[in-house]
Amino acid sequence: MLDKNGIAKRIAKEVQDGYYVNLGIGIPTLVANYVRHDIEVEFQSENGVLGMGPFPFEGEEDADIINAGKQTITTLPGASFFDSALSFSMIRGQHVDLTILGAMEVAENGDIANWKIPGKMVKGMGGAMDLVASAENIIVAMMHTNKRGASKLLKKCSLPLTGVGCVKKVVTNMAVLEVTPRGFKLLERAPGVSVDDIRNATEGRLIVEGTIPEMVL
Amino acid sequence: MLDKNGIAKRIAKEVQDGYYVNLGIGIPTLVANYVRHDIEVEFQSENGVLGMGPFPFEGEEDADIINAGKQTITTLPGASFFDSALSFSMIRGQHVDLTILGAMEVAENGDIANWKIPGKMVKGMGGAMDLVASAENIIVAMMHTNKRGASKLLKKCSLPLTGVGCVKKVVTNMAVLEVTPRGFKLLERAPGVSVDDIRNATEGRLIVEGTIPEMVL
Amino acid sequence: MINKKVSSVEEALIGVTNNMTFMLGGFGLSGIPENAIAQLVKLGVSGLTCISNNAGVDDFGLGLLLQQKQIKKMVSSYVGENDEFERQMLSGELEVELIPQGTLAERCRAAQAGFPAIYTPAGYGTEVAEGKETREFDGKMYVLEHAFKADFAFVKAWKGDEAGNLIFKGTARNFNPNMCGAAKITVAEVEELVPLGELDPNQIHIPGIFVKRIFQGAVYEKRIEQRTVRQKST
Amino acid sequence: MINKKVSSVEEALIGVTNNMTFMLGGFGLSGIPENAIAQLVKLGVSGLTCISNNAGVDDFGLGLLLQQKQIKKMVSSYVGENDEFERQMLSGELEVELIPQGTLAERCRAAQAGFPAIYTPAGYGTEVAEGKETREFDGKMYVLEHAFKADFAFVKAWKGDEAGNLIFKGTARNFNPNMCGAAKITVAEVEELVPLGELDPNQIHIPGIFVKRIFQGAVYEKRIEQRTVRQKST
């Protein structure tokens, strides 16, 4: 079983040289810490910055330079700032190569629900609906099951959708899965997790073909 | 009868303090020379400049600073450059207060034709169709009749249209006319031109009410 | 040049009345029109519809208007971080319309640019698209979203001049440029109002034609919502 | 940073073949991709569809491609000032699609921003709208115009860096920013390629994400089409 950092570490291996990447809040944010140093990657934040760097040193925070999580950030040489319309032109126009975001539920057809729980205070979708509706390459980072042990990889989402048929890959604390027309195809197991463990934790249709390797982190 | 400069001079009186103005090629360009000096006006050119000044002094021309007529220009303090999309946002979004352009024909319902003569080489509409489709305040500057003496103020345009029902006012070498739901309403006569002269030169419906004053230039 | 300068926030907000619709720039607390918001609190206008990506925090930004119950409806993409907001929303006092962030930006831009509506893929197949026209282009589905209509747009820039030209700084830019000229009256407040001619015409983010009134804000707190830092390695 | 720099115009145009559709920035002869055009002449590719506001003059700009009969179709708003163009058009050798200038800009921007189509009032009631969907919004009529699809966009900027960030100068900006990222491959040529970090991130007109390849043009003639001057009063 992986912890959140383990999930981030595994997803970081999906980030390729020359990718523009948008990271959602939560586990996805951690991905930046594990991207290989020998490749060139630029992080976009939908509030209007490309080329984000690490957090600023204490005393160097600037209220005018934040990320989509409203955290103070820095920028790297070659960075740029832009307005919200141009920012979503990057996203909608499919100029961002990879989108990594969290989810409450993912369905076997690639539907995703990550913005609203009926009866609870709804904070809003922010840029998530734009991201999932447009991105060609979406990886979901999440726990395989919720706090009550119920599967988050479902036949059909029970929560209000954020987008339809858009998720390409899911990386959980238990497995790496590809969303295919036939369902969740199991690609890798987390260390110490068996195929049966994954089968038991997956409500949606799981496709297991051949021997499933253990993740290399 | 007015000459081209006379038409421009009369139109200049329509330009009010605080107006953003787009001037077409030909007679409209001359309007800038006659705008009162005690009012503040900014000239927009659809190729991407607001706050145009006079032509540059010899030797100070810059190939990167031109107007929509491709002429070298200068800018005044407070000017700005922008891309074509933002330029037409100004026009389509009705932020430009007054558009002055030439025409081959104007119809009594406000239709305008100024871009194409069938059988002749067509150069294109440039920004004219965007301007006439969006501007709330359009003044046409033109000769009352063509070179063969035929009226250019018609019941219906014979040439391919540039825009429908959009012209508000026409200033010719003979008259100032308002386009109303009932036709061309005669507002002013050019010096030395009689109402009958104008009637004879106008094919479209002409409305003459009361005494028609002579233009004050 | 056409002079857009007004001498005070009071003058800048002349014409503001109850039940109006406002656009307000800013993302989180970054780039929000602090002085206009303070003046709206002072004026006490109510029944407001506010189009703004976020709703501030309890004691800053739009939260200040929420505390005074001046807002009838919020149109936003994300409204967390605000207890009073949550209370009013759950009690039904406050109407909330949540829309995708990119859709919000583009509905502003449509109003600025004279487009009646746009087709965006965001929200297709979700409750955001319910009751809206959808349409296929090249095998992909889109939702028709209409341009906003607003009475005032309140934006905040870094520098500006009397002609109304604006330059923004960092991510405080966000929705501000897209809201300029998207309402009947656009009021820009700036940290620094510089003399005419001082801004490079090449480097103006928003030309003055989109701005009706401009003033220099008296004071900017520029509060940081999530202060995140790293330690200097020794 | 992702490095977009290529060492030469030859490398920048790798992949260009016959019968492709290109977008080319520029208004008149201002801000045109001079080096890319020269290379296209050299490559001799033909059957081209060129989306460009103008078509150059006989011996400069796109006129150079017209002389070599490399262009099959022009999509432009204004094509005067070019005898060879006129000859080919009247003889039927050259197909010409004339569209309003603002529509041209916005069909580029739609491609850049992922919009399938836009509703614009330009051309309603004229032959430009023939065969196109029209629609009323709020009592005004609009024409549905589709996003362009192109293989390459050739743009010219003033300054750029290896990350592909671009800054334009004066009215040489025009359509160039709107074409960036609007084709499968965007090639930017710049007068000056500056070291990474030299451009102010606040003042970048087009972020590098919209640019695939960037190179410094060998030489720029920057020809003036209408030299207009005034005399110094003595």
PDB file of C-alpha atoms in Angstrom, chain D residues 36-228:
ATOM      1  CA  ALA D  36       9.777  31.527 -42.969  1.00  0.00           C
ATOM      2  CA  ILE D  37       8.352  32.894 -46.223  1.00  0.00           C
ATOM      3  CA  ALA D  38      11.812  32.965 -47.822  1.00  0.00           C
ATOM      4  CA  GLN D  39      12.344  29.370 -46.763  1.00  0.00           C
ATOM      5  CA  LEU D  40       8.966  28.314 -48.168  1.00  0.00           C
ATOM      6  CA  VAL D  41      10.027  29.801 -51.496  1.00  0.00           C
ATOM      7  CA  LYS D  42      13.279  27.863 -51.254  1.00  0.00           C
ATOM      8  CA  LEU D  43      11.504  24.607 -50.379  1.00  0.00           C
ATOM      9  CA  GLY D  44       9.201  25.090 -53.340  1.00  0.00           C
ATOM     10  CA  VAL D  45       6.225  23.448 -51.621  1.00  0.00           C
ATOM     11  CA  SER D  46       3.026  24.007 -53.550  1.00  0.00           C
ATOM     12  CA  GLY D  47      -0.734  23.568 -53.366  1.00  0.00           C
ATOM     13  CA  LEU D  48      -0.717  25.666 -50.211  1.00  0.00           C
ATOM     14  CA  THR D  49      -3.700  27.191 -48.449  1.00  0.00           C
ATOM     15  CA  CYS D  50      -2.618  30.376 -46.709  1.00  0.00           C
ATOM     16  CA  ILE D  51      -4.627  32.052 -43.972  1.00  0.00           C
ATOM     17  CA  SER D  52      -3.246  35.567 -43.792  1.00  0.00           C
ATOM     18  CA  ASN D  53      -4.930  38.944 -43.512  1.00  0.00           C
ATOM     19  CA  ASN D  54      -3.182  40.171 -46.663  1.00  0.00           C
ATOM     20  CA  ALA D  55      -1.319  38.630 -49.561  1.00  0.00           C
ATOM     21  CA  GLY D  56       1.800  40.771 -49.674  1.00  0.00           C
ATOM     22  CA  VAL D  57       2.944  42.817 -52.653  1.00  0.00           C
ATOM     23  CA  ASP D  58       4.331  41.534 -55.925  1.00  0.00           C
ATOM     24  CA  ASP D  59       7.911  41.177 -54.780  1.00  0.00           C
ATOM     25  CA  PHE D  60       7.594  40.823 -51.018  1.00  0.00           C
ATOM     26  CA  GLY D  61       5.715  38.872 -48.374  1.00  0.00           C
ATOM     27  CA  LEU D  62       3.283  36.268 -49.674  1.00  0.00           C
ATOM     28  CA  GLY D  63       3.700  37.810 -53.119  1.00  0.00           C
ATOM     29  CA  LEU D  64       6.935  35.812 -53.324  1.00  0.00           C
ATOM     30  CA  LEU D  65       4.987  32.557 -52.974  1.00  0.00           C
ATOM     31  CA  LEU D  66       2.403  33.762 -55.463  1.00  0.00           C
ATOM     32  CA  GLN D  67       5.115  34.482 -58.019  1.00  0.00           C
ATOM     33  CA  GLN D  68       6.194  30.840 -57.749  1.00  0.00           C
ATOM     34  CA  LYS D  69       2.559  29.663 -57.989  1.00  0.00           C
ATOM     35  CA  GLN D  70       2.938  27.842 -54.676  1.00  0.00           C
ATOM     36  CA  ILE D  71      -0.406  29.017 -53.304  1.00  0.00           C
ATOM     37  CA  LYS D  72      -3.621  27.243 -54.217  1.00  0.00           C
ATOM     38  CA  LYS D  73      -5.930  29.211 -51.965  1.00  0.00           C
ATOM     39  CA  MET D  74      -5.817  32.440 -49.940  1.00  0.00           C
ATOM     40  CA  VAL D  75      -8.063  33.103 -46.933  1.00  0.00           C
ATOM     41  CA  SER D  76      -7.769  36.834 -46.292  1.00  0.00           C
ATOM     42  CA  SER D  77      -9.689  39.990 -45.517  1.00  0.00           C
ATOM     43  CA  TYR D  78      -7.903  42.269 -47.984  1.00  0.00           C
ATOM     44  CA  VAL D  79      -5.770  41.357 -50.956  1.00  0.00           C
ATOM     45  CA  GLY D  80      -5.087  44.521 -52.923  1.00  0.00           C
ATOM     46  CA  GLU D  81      -1.684  45.864 -53.966  1.00  0.00           C
ATOM     47  CA  ASN D  82      -0.622  42.768 -55.891  1.00  0.00           C
ATOM     48  CA  ASP D  83      -0.758  42.447 -59.676  1.00  0.00           C
ATOM     49  CA  GLU D  84       0.221  38.774 -59.854  1.00  0.00           C
ATOM     50  CA  PHE D  85      -2.425  37.973 -57.265  1.00  0.00           C
ATOM     51  CA  GLU D  86      -5.041  39.732 -59.383  1.00  0.00           C
ATOM     52  CA  ARG D  87      -3.945  37.920 -62.520  1.00  0.00           C
ATOM     53  CA  GLN D  88      -4.080  34.466 -60.868  1.00  0.00           C
ATOM     54  CA  MET D  89      -7.400  35.230 -59.202  1.00  0.00           C
ATOM     55  CA  LEU D  90      -9.093  36.500 -62.355  1.00  0.00           C
ATOM     56  CA  SER D  91      -7.745  33.571 -64.379  1.00  0.00           C
ATOM     57  CA  GLY D  92      -9.089  31.129 -61.801  1.00  0.00           C
ATOM     58  CA  GLU D  93      -5.656  29.705 -60.952  1.00  0.00           C
ATOM     59  CA  LEU D  94      -5.941  31.007 -57.416  1.00  0.00           C
ATOM     60  CA  GLU D  95      -8.885  30.390 -55.116  1.00  0.00           C
ATOM     61  CA  VAL D  96      -9.673  33.286 -52.792  1.00  0.00           C
ATOM     62  CA  GLU D  97     -11.901  33.271 -49.727  1.00  0.00           C
ATOM     63  CA  LEU D  98     -12.514  36.765 -48.407  1.00  0.00           C
ATOM     64  CA  ILE D  99     -13.671  37.049 -44.819  1.00  0.00           C
ATOM     65  CA  PRO D 100     -14.080  39.976 -42.425  1.00  0.00           C
ATOM     66  CA  GLN D 101     -10.913  40.962 -40.591  1.00  0.00           C
ATOM     67  CA  GLY D 102     -12.364  40.520 -37.108  1.00  0.00           C
ATOM     68  CA  THR D 103     -13.768  37.139 -38.088  1.00  0.00           C
ATOM     69  CA  LEU D 104     -10.328  36.108 -39.317  1.00  0.00           C
ATOM     70  CA  ALA D 105      -8.752  37.112 -36.014  1.00  0.00           C
ATOM     71  CA  GLU D 106     -11.387  35.337 -33.974  1.00  0.00           C
ATOM     72  CA  ARG D 107     -11.339  32.127 -36.018  1.00  0.00           C
ATOM     73  CA  CYS D 108      -7.619  31.982 -35.235  1.00  0.00           C
ATOM     74  CA  ARG D 109      -8.249  32.698 -31.574  1.00  0.00           C
ATOM     75  CA  ALA D 110     -10.973  30.020 -31.468  1.00  0.00           C
ATOM     76  CA  ALA D 111      -8.473  27.452 -32.747  1.00  0.00           C
ATOM     77  CA  GLN D 112      -5.939  28.613 -30.165  1.00  0.00           C
ATOM     78  CA  ALA D 113      -8.422  28.519 -27.295  1.00  0.00           C
ATOM     79  CA  GLY D 114     -10.284  25.300 -28.111  1.00  0.00           C
ATOM     80  CA  PHE D 115     -13.557  26.836 -29.235  1.00  0.00           C
ATOM     81  CA  PRO D 116     -15.198  25.024 -32.152  1.00  0.00           C
ATOM     82  CA  ALA D 117     -17.013  28.065 -33.508  1.00  0.00           C
ATOM     83  CA  ILE D 118     -18.120  31.592 -32.648  1.00  0.00           C
ATOM     84  CA  TYR D 119     -21.151  33.757 -33.304  1.00  0.00           C
ATOM     85  CA  THR D 120     -20.219  37.109 -34.812  1.00  0.00           C
ATOM     86  CA  PRO D 121     -22.446  39.850 -36.222  1.00  0.00           C
ATOM     87  CA  ALA D 122     -19.946  40.602 -38.999  1.00  0.00           C
ATOM     88  CA  GLY D 123     -21.206  39.732 -42.439  1.00  0.00           C
ATOM     89  CA  TYR D 124     -24.800  39.061 -41.472  1.00  0.00           C
ATOM     90  CA  GLY D 125     -27.065  39.827 -44.425  1.00  0.00           C
ATOM     91  CA  THR D 126     -24.141  39.783 -46.867  1.00  0.00           C
ATOM     92  CA  GLU D 127     -22.723  37.127 -49.147  1.00  0.00           C
ATOM     93  CA  VAL D 128     -20.216  36.267 -46.410  1.00  0.00           C
ATOM     94  CA  ALA D 129     -23.091  34.668 -44.485  1.00  0.00           C
ATOM     95  CA  GLU D 130     -24.437  32.686 -47.424  1.00  0.00           C
ATOM     96  CA  GLY D 131     -24.746  29.014 -46.597  1.00  0.00           C
ATOM     97  CA  LYS D 132     -23.836  29.648 -42.970  1.00  0.00           C
ATOM     98  CA  GLU D 133     -25.979  29.236 -39.890  1.00  0.00           C
ATOM     99  CA  THR D 134     -27.385  32.508 -38.574  1.00  0.00           C
ATOM    100  CA  ARG D 135     -29.042  33.073 -35.242  1.00  0.00           C
ATOM    101  CA  GLU D 136     -30.666  35.783 -33.182  1.00  0.00           C
ATOM    102  CA  PHE D 137     -29.533  36.703 -29.705  1.00  0.00           C
ATOM    103  CA  ASP D 138     -31.252  39.594 -27.924  1.00  0.00           C
ATOM    104  CA  GLY D 139     -32.743  40.896 -31.160  1.00  0.00           C
ATOM    105  CA  LYS D 140     -29.471  41.003 -33.078  1.00  0.00           C
ATOM    106  CA  MET D 141     -28.410  38.577 -35.796  1.00  0.00           C
ATOM    107  CA  TYR D 142     -25.143  36.624 -35.765  1.00  0.00           C
ATOM    108  CA  VAL D 143     -23.313  34.287 -38.122  1.00  0.00           C
ATOM    109  CA  LEU D 144     -21.727  31.037 -36.936  1.00  0.00           C
ATOM    110  CA  GLU D 145     -18.082  30.925 -37.991  1.00  0.00           C
ATOM    111  CA  HIS D 146     -15.845  27.919 -37.380  1.00  0.00           C
ATOM    112  CA  ALA D 147     -12.372  27.720 -35.897  1.00  0.00           C
ATOM    113  CA  PHE D 148      -9.596  27.425 -38.461  1.00  0.00           C
ATOM    114  CA  LYS D 149      -7.648  24.208 -38.816  1.00  0.00           C
ATOM    115  CA  ALA D 150      -4.062  24.596 -39.958  1.00  0.00           C
ATOM    116  CA  ASP D 151      -0.880  22.554 -40.109  1.00  0.00           C
ATOM    117  CA  PHE D 152       1.620  25.306 -39.394  1.00  0.00           C
ATOM    118  CA  ALA D 153       1.366  28.821 -38.015  1.00  0.00           C
ATOM    119  CA  PHE D 154       4.269  31.101 -38.941  1.00  0.00           C
ATOM    120  CA  VAL D 155       4.503  34.137 -36.699  1.00  0.00           C
ATOM    121  CA  LYS D 156       7.011  36.898 -36.239  1.00  0.00           C
ATOM    122  CA  ALA D 157       7.792  38.569 -32.927  1.00  0.00           C
ATOM    123  CA  TRP D 158      10.174  41.265 -31.790  1.00  0.00           C
ATOM    124  CA  LYS D 159      11.823  39.426 -28.912  1.00  0.00           C
ATOM    125  CA  GLY D 160      11.618  35.883 -27.692  1.00  0.00           C
ATOM    126  CA  ASP D 161      13.442  33.428 -25.455  1.00  0.00           C
ATOM    127  CA  GLU D 162      14.256  29.744 -25.621  1.00  0.00           C
ATOM    128  CA  ALA D 163      11.109  28.867 -23.695  1.00  0.00           C
ATOM    129  CA  GLY D 164       9.169  30.244 -26.676  1.00  0.00           C
ATOM    130  CA  ASN D 165       7.891  33.331 -24.870  1.00  0.00           C
ATOM    131  CA  LEU D 166       7.169  36.190 -27.258  1.00  0.00           C
ATOM    132  CA  ILE D 167       6.956  39.983 -27.165  1.00  0.00           C
ATOM    133  CA  PHE D 168       5.715  41.924 -30.167  1.00  0.00           C
ATOM    134  CA  LYS D 169       6.379  45.517 -31.158  1.00  0.00           C
ATOM    135  CA  GLY D 170       3.879  48.177 -32.198  1.00  0.00           C
ATOM    136  CA  THR D 171       1.314  47.262 -34.817  1.00  0.00           C
ATOM    137  CA  ALA D 172       3.585  44.449 -36.011  1.00  0.00           C
ATOM    138  CA  ARG D 173       1.734  42.508 -33.314  1.00  0.00           C
ATOM    139  CA  ASN D 174      -1.589  42.258 -35.211  1.00  0.00           C
ATOM    140  CA  PHE D 175      -2.621  38.641 -35.948  1.00  0.00           C
ATOM    141  CA  ASN D 176       0.609  37.051 -34.732  1.00  0.00           C
ATOM    142  CA  PRO D 177      -0.447  36.412 -31.108  1.00  0.00           C
ATOM    143  CA  ASN D 178      -3.848  35.076 -32.180  1.00  0.00           C
ATOM    144  CA  MET D 179      -2.235  32.516 -34.476  1.00  0.00           C
ATOM    145  CA  CYS D 180       0.130  31.118 -31.839  1.00  0.00           C
ATOM    146  CA  GLY D 181      -1.065  27.663 -30.881  1.00  0.00           C
ATOM    147  CA  ALA D 182      -3.843  27.841 -33.467  1.00  0.00           C
ATOM    148  CA  ALA D 183      -2.133  25.353 -35.800  1.00  0.00           C
ATOM    149  CA  LYS D 184      -0.653  21.921 -35.143  1.00  0.00           C
ATOM    150  CA  ILE D 185       2.846  23.411 -35.137  1.00  0.00           C
ATOM    151  CA  THR D 186       3.592  27.050 -34.374  1.00  0.00           C
ATOM    152  CA  VAL D 187       6.917  28.391 -35.617  1.00  0.00           C
ATOM    153  CA  ALA D 188       7.961  31.753 -34.234  1.00  0.00           C
ATOM    154  CA  GLU D 189      10.755  33.809 -35.689  1.00  0.00           C
ATOM    155  CA  VAL D 190      12.120  36.727 -33.706  1.00  0.00           C
ATOM    156  CA  GLU D 191      14.341  39.693 -34.336  1.00  0.00           C
ATOM    157  CA  GLU D 192      16.152  39.016 -31.102  1.00  0.00           C
ATOM    158  CA  LEU D 193      16.392  35.770 -29.167  1.00  0.00           C
ATOM    159  CA  VAL D 194      17.288  36.786 -25.617  1.00  0.00           C
ATOM    160  CA  PRO D 195      18.628  34.612 -22.779  1.00  0.00           C
ATOM    161  CA  LEU D 196      16.118  32.853 -20.561  1.00  0.00           C
ATOM    162  CA  GLY D 197      15.006  35.091 -17.707  1.00  0.00           C
ATOM    163  CA  GLU D 198      15.597  38.335 -19.559  1.00  0.00           C
ATOM    164  CA  LEU D 199      11.949  38.854 -20.471  1.00  0.00           C
ATOM    165  CA  ASP D 200       9.774  40.199 -17.662  1.00  0.00           C
ATOM    166  CA  PRO D 201       7.192  37.424 -16.963  1.00  0.00           C
ATOM    167  CA  ASN D 202       4.614  40.191 -16.539  1.00  0.00           C
ATOM    168  CA  GLN D 203       5.202  41.524 -20.010  1.00  0.00           C
ATOM    169  CA  ILE D 204       5.123  38.444 -22.170  1.00  0.00           C
ATOM    170  CA  HIS D 205       2.474  38.701 -24.864  1.00  0.00           C
ATOM    171  CA  ILE D 206       2.420  34.997 -25.721  1.00  0.00           C
ATOM    172  CA  PRO D 207       3.656  32.336 -23.289  1.00  0.00           C
ATOM    173  CA  GLY D 208       5.904  29.670 -24.778  1.00  0.00           C
ATOM    174  CA  ILE D 209       3.302  26.943 -24.373  1.00  0.00           C
ATOM    175  CA  PHE D 210       1.699  28.217 -27.587  1.00  0.00           C
ATOM    176  CA  VAL D 211       4.961  28.006 -29.548  1.00  0.00           C
ATOM    177  CA  LYS D 212       6.590  24.799 -30.777  1.00  0.00           C
ATOM    178  CA  ARG D 213       9.762  26.117 -32.423  1.00  0.00           C
ATOM    179  CA  ILE D 214      11.559  29.431 -32.176  1.00  0.00           C
ATOM    180  CA  PHE D 215      14.515  30.852 -34.074  1.00  0.00           C
ATOM    181  CA  GLN D 216      16.196  34.159 -34.622  1.00  0.00           C
ATOM    182  CA  GLY D 217      15.590  35.442 -38.136  1.00  0.00           C
ATOM    183  CA  ALA D 218      18.787  35.986 -40.100  1.00  0.00           C
ATOM    184  CA  VAL D 219      17.735  39.296 -41.569  1.00  0.00           C
ATOM    185  CA  TYR D 220      14.666  41.550 -41.580  1.00  0.00           C
ATOM    186  CA  GLU D 221      13.971  43.948 -44.387  1.00  0.00           C
ATOM    187  CA  LYS D 222      10.787  45.257 -42.740  1.00  0.00           C
ATOM    188  CA  ARG D 223       9.628  46.989 -45.881  1.00  0.00           C
ATOM    189  CA  ILE D 224       7.295  49.973 -45.542  1.00  0.00           C
ATOM    190  CA  GLU D 225       4.246  49.793 -47.811  1.00  0.00           C
ATOM    191  CA  GLN D 226       2.974  53.383 -47.545  1.00  0.00           C
ATOM    192  CA  ARG D 227       5.675  55.749 -46.399  1.00  0.00           C
ATOM    193  CA  THR D 228       3.802  58.808 -45.150  1.00  0.00           C
TER     194      THR D 228
END
